[in-house]
XYZ file of C-alpha atoms in Angstrom:
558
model
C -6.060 -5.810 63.794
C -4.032 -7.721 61.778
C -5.320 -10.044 58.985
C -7.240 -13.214 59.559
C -8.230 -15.345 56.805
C -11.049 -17.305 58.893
C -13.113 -14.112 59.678
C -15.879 -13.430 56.534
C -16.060 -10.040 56.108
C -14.502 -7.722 53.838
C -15.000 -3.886 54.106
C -14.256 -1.519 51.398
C -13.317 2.145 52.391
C -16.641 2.968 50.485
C -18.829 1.307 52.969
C -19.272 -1.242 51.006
C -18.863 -4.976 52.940
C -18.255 -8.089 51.344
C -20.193 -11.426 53.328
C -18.302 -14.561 52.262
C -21.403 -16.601 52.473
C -19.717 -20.193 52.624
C -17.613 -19.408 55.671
C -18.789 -21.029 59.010
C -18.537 -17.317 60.593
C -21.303 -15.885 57.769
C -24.512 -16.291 60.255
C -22.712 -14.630 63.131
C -21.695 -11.575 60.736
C -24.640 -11.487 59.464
C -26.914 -10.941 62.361
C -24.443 -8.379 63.815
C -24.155 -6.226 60.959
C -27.541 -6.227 59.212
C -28.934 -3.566 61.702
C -26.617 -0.912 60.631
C -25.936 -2.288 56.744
C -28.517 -2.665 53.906
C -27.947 -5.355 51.566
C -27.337 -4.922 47.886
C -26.854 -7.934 46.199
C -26.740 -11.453 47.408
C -25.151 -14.379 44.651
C -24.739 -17.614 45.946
C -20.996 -16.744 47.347
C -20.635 -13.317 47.909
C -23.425 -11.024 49.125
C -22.689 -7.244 49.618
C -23.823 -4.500 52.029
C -23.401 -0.820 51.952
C -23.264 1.148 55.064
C -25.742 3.899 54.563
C -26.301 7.361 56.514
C -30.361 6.306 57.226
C -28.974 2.826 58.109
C -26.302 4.159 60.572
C -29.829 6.684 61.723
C -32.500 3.646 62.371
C -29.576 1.649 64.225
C -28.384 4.810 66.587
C -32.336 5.677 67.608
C -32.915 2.182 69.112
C -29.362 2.819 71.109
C -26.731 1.064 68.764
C -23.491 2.940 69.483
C -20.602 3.567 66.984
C -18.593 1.896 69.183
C -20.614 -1.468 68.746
C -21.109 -0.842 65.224
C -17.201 -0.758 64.315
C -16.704 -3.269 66.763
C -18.921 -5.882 64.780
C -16.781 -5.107 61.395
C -13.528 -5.316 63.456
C -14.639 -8.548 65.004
C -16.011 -10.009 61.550
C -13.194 -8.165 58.989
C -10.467 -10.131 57.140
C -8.472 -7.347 56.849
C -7.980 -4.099 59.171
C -11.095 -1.694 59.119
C -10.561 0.833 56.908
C -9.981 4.103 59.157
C -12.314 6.234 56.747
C -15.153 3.738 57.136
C -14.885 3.528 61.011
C -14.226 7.725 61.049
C -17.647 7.832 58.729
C -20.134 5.605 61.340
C -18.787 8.637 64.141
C -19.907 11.340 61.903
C -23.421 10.026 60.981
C -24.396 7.774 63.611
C -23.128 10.491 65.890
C -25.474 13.244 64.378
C -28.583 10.734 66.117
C -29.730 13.314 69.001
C -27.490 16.928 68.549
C -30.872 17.939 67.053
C -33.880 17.808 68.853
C -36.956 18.807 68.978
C -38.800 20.436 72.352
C -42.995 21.595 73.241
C -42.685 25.087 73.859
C -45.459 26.982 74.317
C -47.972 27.207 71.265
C -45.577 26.251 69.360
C -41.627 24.112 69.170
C -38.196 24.368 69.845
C -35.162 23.679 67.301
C -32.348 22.706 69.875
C -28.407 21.618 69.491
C -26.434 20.527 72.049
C -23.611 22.963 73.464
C -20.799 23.110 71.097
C -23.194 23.072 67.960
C -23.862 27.212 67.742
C -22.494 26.755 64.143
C -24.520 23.588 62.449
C -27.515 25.773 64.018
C -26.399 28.927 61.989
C -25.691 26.718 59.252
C -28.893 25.080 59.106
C -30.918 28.749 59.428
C -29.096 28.981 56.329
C -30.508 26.251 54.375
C -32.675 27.610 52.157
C -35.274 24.652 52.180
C -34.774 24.598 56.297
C -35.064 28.582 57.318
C -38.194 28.955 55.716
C -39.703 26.642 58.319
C -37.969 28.250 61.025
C -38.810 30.524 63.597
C -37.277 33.582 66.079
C -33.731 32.192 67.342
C -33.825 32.254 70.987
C -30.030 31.857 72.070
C -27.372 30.547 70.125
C -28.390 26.979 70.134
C -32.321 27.412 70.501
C -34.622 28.228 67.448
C -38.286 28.830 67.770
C -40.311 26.640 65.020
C -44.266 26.227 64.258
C -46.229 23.867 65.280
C -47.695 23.570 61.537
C -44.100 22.715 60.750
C -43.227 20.140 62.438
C -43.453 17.249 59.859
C -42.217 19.675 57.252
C -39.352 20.016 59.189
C -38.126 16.846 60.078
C -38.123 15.673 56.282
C -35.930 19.135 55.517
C -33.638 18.433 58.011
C -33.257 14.295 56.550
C -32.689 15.853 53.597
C -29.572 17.619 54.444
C -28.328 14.918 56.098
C -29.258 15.953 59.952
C -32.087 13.587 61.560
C -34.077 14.899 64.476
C -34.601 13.534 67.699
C -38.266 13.998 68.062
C -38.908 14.885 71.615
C -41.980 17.257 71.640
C -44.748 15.349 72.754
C -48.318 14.490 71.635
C -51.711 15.399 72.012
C -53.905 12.802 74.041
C -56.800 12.035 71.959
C -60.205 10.665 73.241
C -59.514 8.476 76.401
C -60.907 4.986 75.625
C -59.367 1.513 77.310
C -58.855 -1.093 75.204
C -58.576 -3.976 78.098
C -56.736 -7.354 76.797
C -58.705 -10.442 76.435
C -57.916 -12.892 79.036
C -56.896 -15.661 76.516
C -54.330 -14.134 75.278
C -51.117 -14.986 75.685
C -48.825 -11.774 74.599
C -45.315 -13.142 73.424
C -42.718 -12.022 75.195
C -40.537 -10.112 72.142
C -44.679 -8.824 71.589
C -44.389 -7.073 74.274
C -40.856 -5.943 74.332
C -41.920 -4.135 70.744
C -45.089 -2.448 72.280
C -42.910 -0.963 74.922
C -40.120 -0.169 72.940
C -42.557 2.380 71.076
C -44.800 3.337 74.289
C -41.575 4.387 76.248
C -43.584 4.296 78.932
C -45.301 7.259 77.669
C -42.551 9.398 77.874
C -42.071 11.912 74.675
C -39.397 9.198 73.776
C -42.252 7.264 72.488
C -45.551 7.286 70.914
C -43.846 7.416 67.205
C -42.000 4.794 64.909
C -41.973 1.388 63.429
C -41.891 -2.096 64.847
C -40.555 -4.914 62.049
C -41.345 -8.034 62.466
C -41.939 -11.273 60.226
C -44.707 -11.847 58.467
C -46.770 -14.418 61.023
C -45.378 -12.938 64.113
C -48.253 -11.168 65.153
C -48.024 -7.621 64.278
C -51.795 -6.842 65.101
C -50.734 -8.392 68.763
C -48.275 -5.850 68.888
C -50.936 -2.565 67.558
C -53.339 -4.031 70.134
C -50.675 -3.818 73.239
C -49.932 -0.432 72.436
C -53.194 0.523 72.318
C -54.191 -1.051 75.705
C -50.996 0.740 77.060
C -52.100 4.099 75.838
C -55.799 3.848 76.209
C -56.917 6.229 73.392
C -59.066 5.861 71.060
C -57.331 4.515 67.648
C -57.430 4.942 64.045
C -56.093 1.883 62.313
C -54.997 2.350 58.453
C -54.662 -0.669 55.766
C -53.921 -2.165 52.892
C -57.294 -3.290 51.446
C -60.895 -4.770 52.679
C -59.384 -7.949 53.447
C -57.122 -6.488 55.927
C -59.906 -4.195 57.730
C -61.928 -7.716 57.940
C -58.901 -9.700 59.916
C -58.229 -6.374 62.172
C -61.660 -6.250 62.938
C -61.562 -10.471 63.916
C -58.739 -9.739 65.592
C -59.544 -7.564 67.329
C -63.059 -8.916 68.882
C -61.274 -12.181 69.646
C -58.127 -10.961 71.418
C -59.502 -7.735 73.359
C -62.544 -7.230 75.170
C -63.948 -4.570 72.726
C -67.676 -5.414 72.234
C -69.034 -4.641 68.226
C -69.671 -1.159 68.790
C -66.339 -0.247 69.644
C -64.571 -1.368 66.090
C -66.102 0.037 62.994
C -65.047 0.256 59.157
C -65.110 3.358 58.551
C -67.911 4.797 56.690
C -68.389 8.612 54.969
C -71.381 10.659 56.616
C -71.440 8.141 59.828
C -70.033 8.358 63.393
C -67.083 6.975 64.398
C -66.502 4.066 66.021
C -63.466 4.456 69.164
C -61.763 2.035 67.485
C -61.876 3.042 64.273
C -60.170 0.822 60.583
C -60.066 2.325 56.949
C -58.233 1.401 53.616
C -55.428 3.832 52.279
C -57.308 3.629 48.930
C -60.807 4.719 50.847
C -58.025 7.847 51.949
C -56.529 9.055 49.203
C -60.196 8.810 47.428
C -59.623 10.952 44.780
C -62.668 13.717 43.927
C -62.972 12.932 39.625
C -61.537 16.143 37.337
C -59.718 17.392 41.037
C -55.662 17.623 40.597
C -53.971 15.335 42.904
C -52.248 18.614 44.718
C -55.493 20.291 45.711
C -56.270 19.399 49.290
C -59.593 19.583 48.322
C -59.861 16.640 45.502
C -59.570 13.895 49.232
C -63.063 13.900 51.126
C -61.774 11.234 53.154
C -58.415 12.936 53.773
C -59.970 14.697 57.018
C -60.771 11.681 59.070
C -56.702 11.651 59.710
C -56.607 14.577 61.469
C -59.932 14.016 63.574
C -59.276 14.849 67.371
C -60.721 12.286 68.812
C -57.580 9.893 68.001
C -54.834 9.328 70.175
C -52.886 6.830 68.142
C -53.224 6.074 64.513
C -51.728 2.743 63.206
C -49.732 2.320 59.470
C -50.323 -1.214 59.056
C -47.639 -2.058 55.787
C -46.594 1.315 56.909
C -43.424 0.055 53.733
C -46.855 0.507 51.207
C -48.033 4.055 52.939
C -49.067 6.158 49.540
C -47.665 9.493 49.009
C -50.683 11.686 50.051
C -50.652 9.911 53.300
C -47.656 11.109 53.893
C -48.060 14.366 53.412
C -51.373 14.304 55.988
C -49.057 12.650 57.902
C -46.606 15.546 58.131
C -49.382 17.877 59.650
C -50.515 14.993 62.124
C -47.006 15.214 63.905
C -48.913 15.875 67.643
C -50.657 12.536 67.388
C -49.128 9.656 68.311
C -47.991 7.183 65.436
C -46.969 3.847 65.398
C -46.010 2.153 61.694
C -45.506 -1.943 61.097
C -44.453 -3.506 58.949
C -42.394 -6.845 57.778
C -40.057 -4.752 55.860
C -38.925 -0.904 55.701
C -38.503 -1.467 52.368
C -39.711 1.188 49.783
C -39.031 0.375 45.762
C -39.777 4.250 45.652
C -36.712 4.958 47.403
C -38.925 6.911 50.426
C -37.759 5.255 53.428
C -36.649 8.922 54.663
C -39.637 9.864 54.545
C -41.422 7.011 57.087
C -38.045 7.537 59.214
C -39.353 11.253 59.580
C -42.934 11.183 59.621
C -43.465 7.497 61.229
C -40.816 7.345 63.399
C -37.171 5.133 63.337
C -37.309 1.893 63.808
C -38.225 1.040 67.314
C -38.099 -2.749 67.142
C -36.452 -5.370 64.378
C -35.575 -9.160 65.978
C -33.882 -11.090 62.916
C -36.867 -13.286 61.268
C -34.400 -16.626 61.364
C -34.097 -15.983 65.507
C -38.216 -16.116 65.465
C -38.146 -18.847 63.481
C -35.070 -20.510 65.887
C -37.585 -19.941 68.357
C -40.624 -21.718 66.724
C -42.558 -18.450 66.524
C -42.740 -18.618 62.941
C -42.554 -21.823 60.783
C -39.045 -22.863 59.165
C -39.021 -21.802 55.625
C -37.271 -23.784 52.436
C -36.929 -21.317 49.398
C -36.184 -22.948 45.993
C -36.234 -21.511 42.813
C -36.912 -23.607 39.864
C -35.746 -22.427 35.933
C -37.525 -23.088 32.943
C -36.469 -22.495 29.554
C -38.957 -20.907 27.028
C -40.555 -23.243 24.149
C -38.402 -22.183 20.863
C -41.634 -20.568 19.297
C -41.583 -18.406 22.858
C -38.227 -17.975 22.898
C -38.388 -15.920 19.230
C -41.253 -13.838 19.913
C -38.889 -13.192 23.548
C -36.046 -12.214 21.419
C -37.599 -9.860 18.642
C -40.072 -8.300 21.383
C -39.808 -4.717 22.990
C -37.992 -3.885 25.863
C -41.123 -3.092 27.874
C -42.984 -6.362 27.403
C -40.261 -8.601 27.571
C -40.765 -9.234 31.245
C -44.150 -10.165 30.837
C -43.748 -13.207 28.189
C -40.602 -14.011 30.058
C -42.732 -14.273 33.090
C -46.225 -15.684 31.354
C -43.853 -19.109 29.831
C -46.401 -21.752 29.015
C -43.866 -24.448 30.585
C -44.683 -22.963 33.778
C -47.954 -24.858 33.965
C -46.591 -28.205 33.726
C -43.895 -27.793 36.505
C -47.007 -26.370 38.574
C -48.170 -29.527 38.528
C -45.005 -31.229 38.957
C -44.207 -29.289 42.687
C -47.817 -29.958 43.310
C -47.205 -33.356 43.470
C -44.220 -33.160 45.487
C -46.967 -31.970 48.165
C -50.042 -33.936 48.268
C -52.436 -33.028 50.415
C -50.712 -29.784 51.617
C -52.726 -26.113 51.249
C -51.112 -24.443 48.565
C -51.138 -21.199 47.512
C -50.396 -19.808 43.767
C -50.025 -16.563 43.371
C -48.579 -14.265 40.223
C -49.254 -10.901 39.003
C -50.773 -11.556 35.311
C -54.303 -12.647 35.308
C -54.243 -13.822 32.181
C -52.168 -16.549 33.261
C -53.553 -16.829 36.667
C -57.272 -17.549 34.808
C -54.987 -20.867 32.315
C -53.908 -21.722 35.800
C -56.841 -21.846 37.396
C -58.743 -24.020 34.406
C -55.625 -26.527 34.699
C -56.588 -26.845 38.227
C -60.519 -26.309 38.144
C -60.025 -24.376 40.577
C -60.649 -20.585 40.967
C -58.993 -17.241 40.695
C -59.179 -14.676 43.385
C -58.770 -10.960 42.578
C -59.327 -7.807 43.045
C -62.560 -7.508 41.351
C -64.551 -10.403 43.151
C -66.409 -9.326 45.518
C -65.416 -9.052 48.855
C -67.944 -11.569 50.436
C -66.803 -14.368 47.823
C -63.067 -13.963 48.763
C -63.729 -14.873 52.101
C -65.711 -17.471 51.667
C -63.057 -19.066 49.684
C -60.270 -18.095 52.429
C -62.415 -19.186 55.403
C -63.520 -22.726 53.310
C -59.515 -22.956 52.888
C -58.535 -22.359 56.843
C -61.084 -24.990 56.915
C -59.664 -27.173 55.098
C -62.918 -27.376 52.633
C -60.112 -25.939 49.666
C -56.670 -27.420 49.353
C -55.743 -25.051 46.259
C -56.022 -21.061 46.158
C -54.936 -18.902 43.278
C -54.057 -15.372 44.162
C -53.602 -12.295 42.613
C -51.616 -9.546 43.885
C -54.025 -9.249 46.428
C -52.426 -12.454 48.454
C -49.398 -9.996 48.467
C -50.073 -8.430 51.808
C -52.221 -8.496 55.194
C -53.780 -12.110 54.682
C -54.114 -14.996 57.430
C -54.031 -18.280 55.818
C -51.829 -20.559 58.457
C -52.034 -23.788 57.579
C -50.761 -22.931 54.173
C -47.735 -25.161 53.708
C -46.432 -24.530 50.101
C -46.483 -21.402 47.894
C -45.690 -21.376 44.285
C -45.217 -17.879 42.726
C -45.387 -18.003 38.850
C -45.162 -14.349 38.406
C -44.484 -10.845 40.047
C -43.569 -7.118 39.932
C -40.218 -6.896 38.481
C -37.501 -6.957 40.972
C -40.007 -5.731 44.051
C -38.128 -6.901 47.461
C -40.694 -5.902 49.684
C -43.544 -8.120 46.840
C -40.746 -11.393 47.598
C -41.004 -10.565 51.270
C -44.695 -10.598 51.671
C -45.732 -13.046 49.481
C -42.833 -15.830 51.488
C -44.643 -14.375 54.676
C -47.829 -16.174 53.769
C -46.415 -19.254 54.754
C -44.567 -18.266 57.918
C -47.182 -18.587 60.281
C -46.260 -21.791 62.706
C -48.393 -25.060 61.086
C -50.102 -26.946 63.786
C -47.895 -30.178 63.235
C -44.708 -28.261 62.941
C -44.050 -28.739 59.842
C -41.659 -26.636 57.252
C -43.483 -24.417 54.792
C -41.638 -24.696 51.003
C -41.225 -21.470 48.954
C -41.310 -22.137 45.175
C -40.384 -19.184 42.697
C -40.908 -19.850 38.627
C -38.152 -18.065 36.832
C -36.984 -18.448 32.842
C -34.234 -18.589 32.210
C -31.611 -16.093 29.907
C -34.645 -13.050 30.469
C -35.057 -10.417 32.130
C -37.191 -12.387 34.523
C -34.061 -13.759 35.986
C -32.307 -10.796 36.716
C -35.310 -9.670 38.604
C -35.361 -12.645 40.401
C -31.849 -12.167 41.949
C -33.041 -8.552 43.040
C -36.419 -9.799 44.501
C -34.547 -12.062 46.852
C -32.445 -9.613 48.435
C -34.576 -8.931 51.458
C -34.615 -12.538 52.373
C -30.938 -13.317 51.555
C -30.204 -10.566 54.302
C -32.520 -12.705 56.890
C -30.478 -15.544 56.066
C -32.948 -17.572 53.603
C -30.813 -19.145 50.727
C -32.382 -20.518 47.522
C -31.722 -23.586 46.449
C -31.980 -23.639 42.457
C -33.242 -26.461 40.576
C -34.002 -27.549 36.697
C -37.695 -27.603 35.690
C -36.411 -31.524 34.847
C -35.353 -32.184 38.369
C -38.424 -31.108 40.091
C-alpha cells in the first residue's frame, strides 16, 4: 500500500496506532480497530492505541481472524503497515486454539494441534506449568487434574499461551427459569445470550458479555439462564444491586418469591439464588486473608446445586473470588460487565477464569440505535481560590488530589449547570463525603452513602423514579449496579484518581433511554494546573475509545 494522506491511522512498528481524531475517516477506524486495540491516551487530536497480546486473545475467541485484523490497519493506515506489526497479530492471535483443553475421564486433557510436539515439551518445562501437569499421553496429549484446571489456564496466560477451554461442565440442579410473557428480549440481547450458551456445546457456558451501561445486562443473565435451565447463583456488587436483580427478576420471568432469595448464612437456598462479593469474601476477625478457613461464606460458590453462577461487574470481581473461581472451573460461568477494565491490571485473570469476551457491540451503535440515550460529556475547569491554591502548592504529594478535587468554587458552578437544567433529575455524585455533606446543605437536600441504611436508600431512589425527588447526591455507591432512568444530567465533583472503569459507570447512570427521548448531559468538575486534571484525561479514556468527546468549558462560561 502506498501512502494516502486521507486515511487516519498511523501504526508504529511497536503496536502502537496513532487515531487522527479530526479526520472524517476517525469513526470508521475507530469501530474497526477497537476490538483488537486498547486505548492509551486520548487528547483532543491524537488518541493512541497499543495492540496488545490479551487484546489480539479476546478478539480471536469471538472469531476475529488475523487476516481481518491487518486488513482494518491496512484499510485505515497512512502509511504501509509495518511488516513486524502485521507478522506480530499472526503469532499471537494465531496461538487462540493450538491449546486446548479436553474431559477425559476423572480428570483433563492438555492437547496441541499436530505440528506443536515442541511448544508441548516446552511448556512441560515451565516450571510454574509442569507442576500442574499430568502423565503425557503421546506427543501432543498431556494428562492434567481436574483440581487444576483454573490453576492452569492462568499459568499458561502467563507465559503467553491462552487455552481454548473445551472440557465441559457439570449440570447443576435442573430448574426452568420460563420468560415472562411481557418481555420483549432485544434482538443484540439475545444474540449475547447465545453467543455464551453455544447452544450448549462445551464452546459455551463460560465468558463475558460487554455491554453499555442501560442496555440490559440482567436481560441478558436471565436469557441464559432460561436457555440452560439450572439453578443459578447470581454474585454482586452491593445490597442495592441484589434488590434490582431480585425486581428484575420477579417482573421479567415467571419465578414466583420462593424461587429468588438473598442469600442468608445457616438458611436454605433459594434455586435462584443472589449474594454480595463483600457477604463472600466475609473475612473471619484475627484469620489471615490466605487461610481458606478465615471465608465462612466462601463455600456457597462451590455448592452443587448450581449450574451457572453470574459475575455481575465481573471488571470489580475481588481477588479471593478469583481464586474460588479457579477451583469452580466445571461450573458454568458467565461474567458482565460494561467494561473489562481492571485498574489492578488483572484482566488475565477474568480472561482465564471467566471466560474471553463472548459479546462487545460498540456503545455509540446502541445508542445509533436508540437503545441507550445519546450522551453529551463536558468537562468544566475551575481554578482554585488563591488561599486554596497555596495550601495546593506547599501540600504533600499524597493529599494533593484531594484539595485539588474538594475546590470550594465547585459549589457555585453546581449551581450554575443546575440551572442550565431545570426541572431535569440530576444526579451528583463524588467520592469525598466531606464535600458531598457542604453539597448537600447548599441544596437541602440529602446525602446517600454507604452507611444509611439500606431501607432509606431506596426510599429515596424509588421517591426519585417517581419523580417525588428531582436532586440525589451519591457517594461512591451510585458508581455501579443502580437503575435510575429518567435521570437526565449527572454532575461528578469528585472521584478515584484516574479510575476508567469509575468514569465509565458513573456516565452509565444516565444512559438508560428517557421516555421523551431526550439527551442525557455528563458534567465532570476538574481544577485546573493539579493533579486532578491529569487524572481527568486518564479517567476518560474508556469513553474516548467509544467515541464520546468532551467538550471543555470555563467555570465563567457555564
Amino acid at each position: 500500500m502506498s501512502f494516502d494522506p486521507s486515511n487516519p491511522l498511523i501504526v508504529q512498528a511497536d503496536r502502537s496506532v496513532f487515531l487522527e481524531v479530526f479526520n472524517p475517516r476517525a469513526d470508521a477506524a475507530r469501530i474497526d480497530i477497537a476490538p483488537f486495540a486498547e486505548l492509551l491516551s486520548s487528547p483532543e487530536h491524537l488518541h493512541t492505541y497499543r495492540i496488545t497480546p490479551l487484546s489480539l486473545w479476546n478478539a480471536a475467541s469471538v472469531g476475529l481472524t488475523a487476516v481481518q485484523m491487518i486488513d482494518a490497519l491496512t484499510r485505515h493506515a497512512k502509511f504501509p503497515l509495518p511488516g513486524n506489526v502485521a507478522a506480530d497479530i499472526r503469532e499471537l492471535a494465531g496461538r487462540w486454539g493450538r491449546l486446548r483443553l479436553e474431559d477425559h475421564d476423572s480428570g483433563l486433557l492438555l492437547i496441541v494441534t499436530e505440528g506443536d510436539e515442541v511448544l508441548l515439551k516446552e511448556l512441560m518445562r515451565h516450571q510454574a506449568i509442569a507442576t500442574l501437569l499430568g502423565d503425557m499421553m503421546s506427543e501432543v496429549v498431556v494428562t492434567v487434574p481436574a483440581a487444576h484446571r483454573g490453576l492452569l489456564k492462568q499459568a499458561l496466560l502467563e507465559a503467553g499461551w491462552p487455552v481454548d477451554d473445551q472440557a465441559g461442565y457439570i449440570d447443576g440442579d435442573a430448574f426452568a427459569v420460563p420468560l415472562s410473557g411481557a418481555l420483549h428480549v432485544r434482538d443484540y440481547q439475545q444474540a449475547a445470550a447465545e453467543a455464551f450458551y453455544q447452544a450448549g456445546s462445551e464452546r459455551g457456558g463460560s465468558g463475558v458479555v460487554v455491554l453499555a451501561p442501560g442496555a440490559g445486562k440482567t436481560v441478558v443473565g436471565m436469557v441464559a439462564m432460561s436457555l440452560l435451565g439450572q439453578r443459578t447463583l447470581i454474585l454482586t456488587t452491593n445490597r442495592t444491586s441484589v434488590n434490582q436483580w431480585h425486581r428484575e427478576l420477579l417482573s421479567k420471568t415467571q419465578l414466583l418469591p420462593n424461587d429468588v432469595r438473598e442469600y442468608v448464612p445457616g438458611k436454605p437456598l433459594a434455586p435462584v439464588t443472589l449474594c454480595t462479593y463483600q457477604m463472600l469474601t466475609h473475612r473471619r476477625r484475627g484469620h489471615a486473608s490466605h487461610n481458606e478457613s478465615a471465608y465462612p461464606h466462601m463455600a456457597l460458590i462451590g455448592a452443587a446445586e448450581w449450574g451457572l453462577i453470574i459475575y455481575d461487574e465481573v471488571h470489580l470481581l475481588p481477588a479471593p473470588v478469583f481464586r474460588l473461581t479457579a477451583e469452580v472451573q466445571a461450573r458454568r460461568r458467565l461474567g458482565l460487565t460494561a467494561t473489562l477494565i481492571r485498574e489492578d491490571g488483572r484482566e488475565g485473570d477474568v480472561f482465564a477464569l471467566i471466560g474471553p469476551k463472548r459479546y462487545d457491540p460498540p456503545w455509540k451503535t446502541l445508542e445509533a440505535q436508540g437503545w441507550i440515550a445519546q450522551a453529551n460529556c463536558v468537562e468544566v475547569r475551575l481554578r482554585l481560590p488563591p488561599e486554596e491554591r497555596m495550601a495546593y502548592a506547599v501540600a504533600p504529594d499524597r493529599i494533593k488530589h484531594r484539595l485539588a478535587a474538594e475546590n470550594p468554587a465547585k459549589r457555585a458552578v453546581i449551581q450554575r449547570v443546575m440551572a442550565r437544567h431545570v426541572r431535569q433529575p440530576t444526579l451528583i455524585i463524588g467520592q469525598y463525603l466531606d464535600q458531598l455533606e457542604l453539597i448537600g446543605a447548599d441544596l437541602d437536600v440529602p446525602v446517600i452513602n454507604g452507611k444509611m441504611p439500606q431501607r432509606q436508600r431506596e426510599q429515596l431512589f424509588q421517591a426519585f423514579r417517581e419523580g417525588h425527588v428531582d436532586v440525589l447526591i451519591l457517594s461512591r455507591v451510585g458508581n455501579f449496579a443502580l437503575d435510575l432512568s429518567e435521570a437526565g444530567v449527572l454532575i461528578q465533583v469528585s472521584g478515584a484518581f484516574g479510575s476508567r472503569q469509575e468514569e465509565a459507570q458513573r456516565l452509565g447512570r444516565l444512559l438508560r433511554p428517557k421516555t421523551d427521548g431526550r439527551a442525557a448531559h455528563f458534567y465532570t468538575l476538574v481544577t485546573r494546573e493539579t493533579t486532578e486534571e491529569n487524572f481527568a484525561h486518564h479517567r476518560q479514556l474508556f469513553l474516548a475509545e467509544q467515541g464520546y468527546a468532551y467538550s471543555i468549558l470555563d467555570e465563567h462560561e457555564v
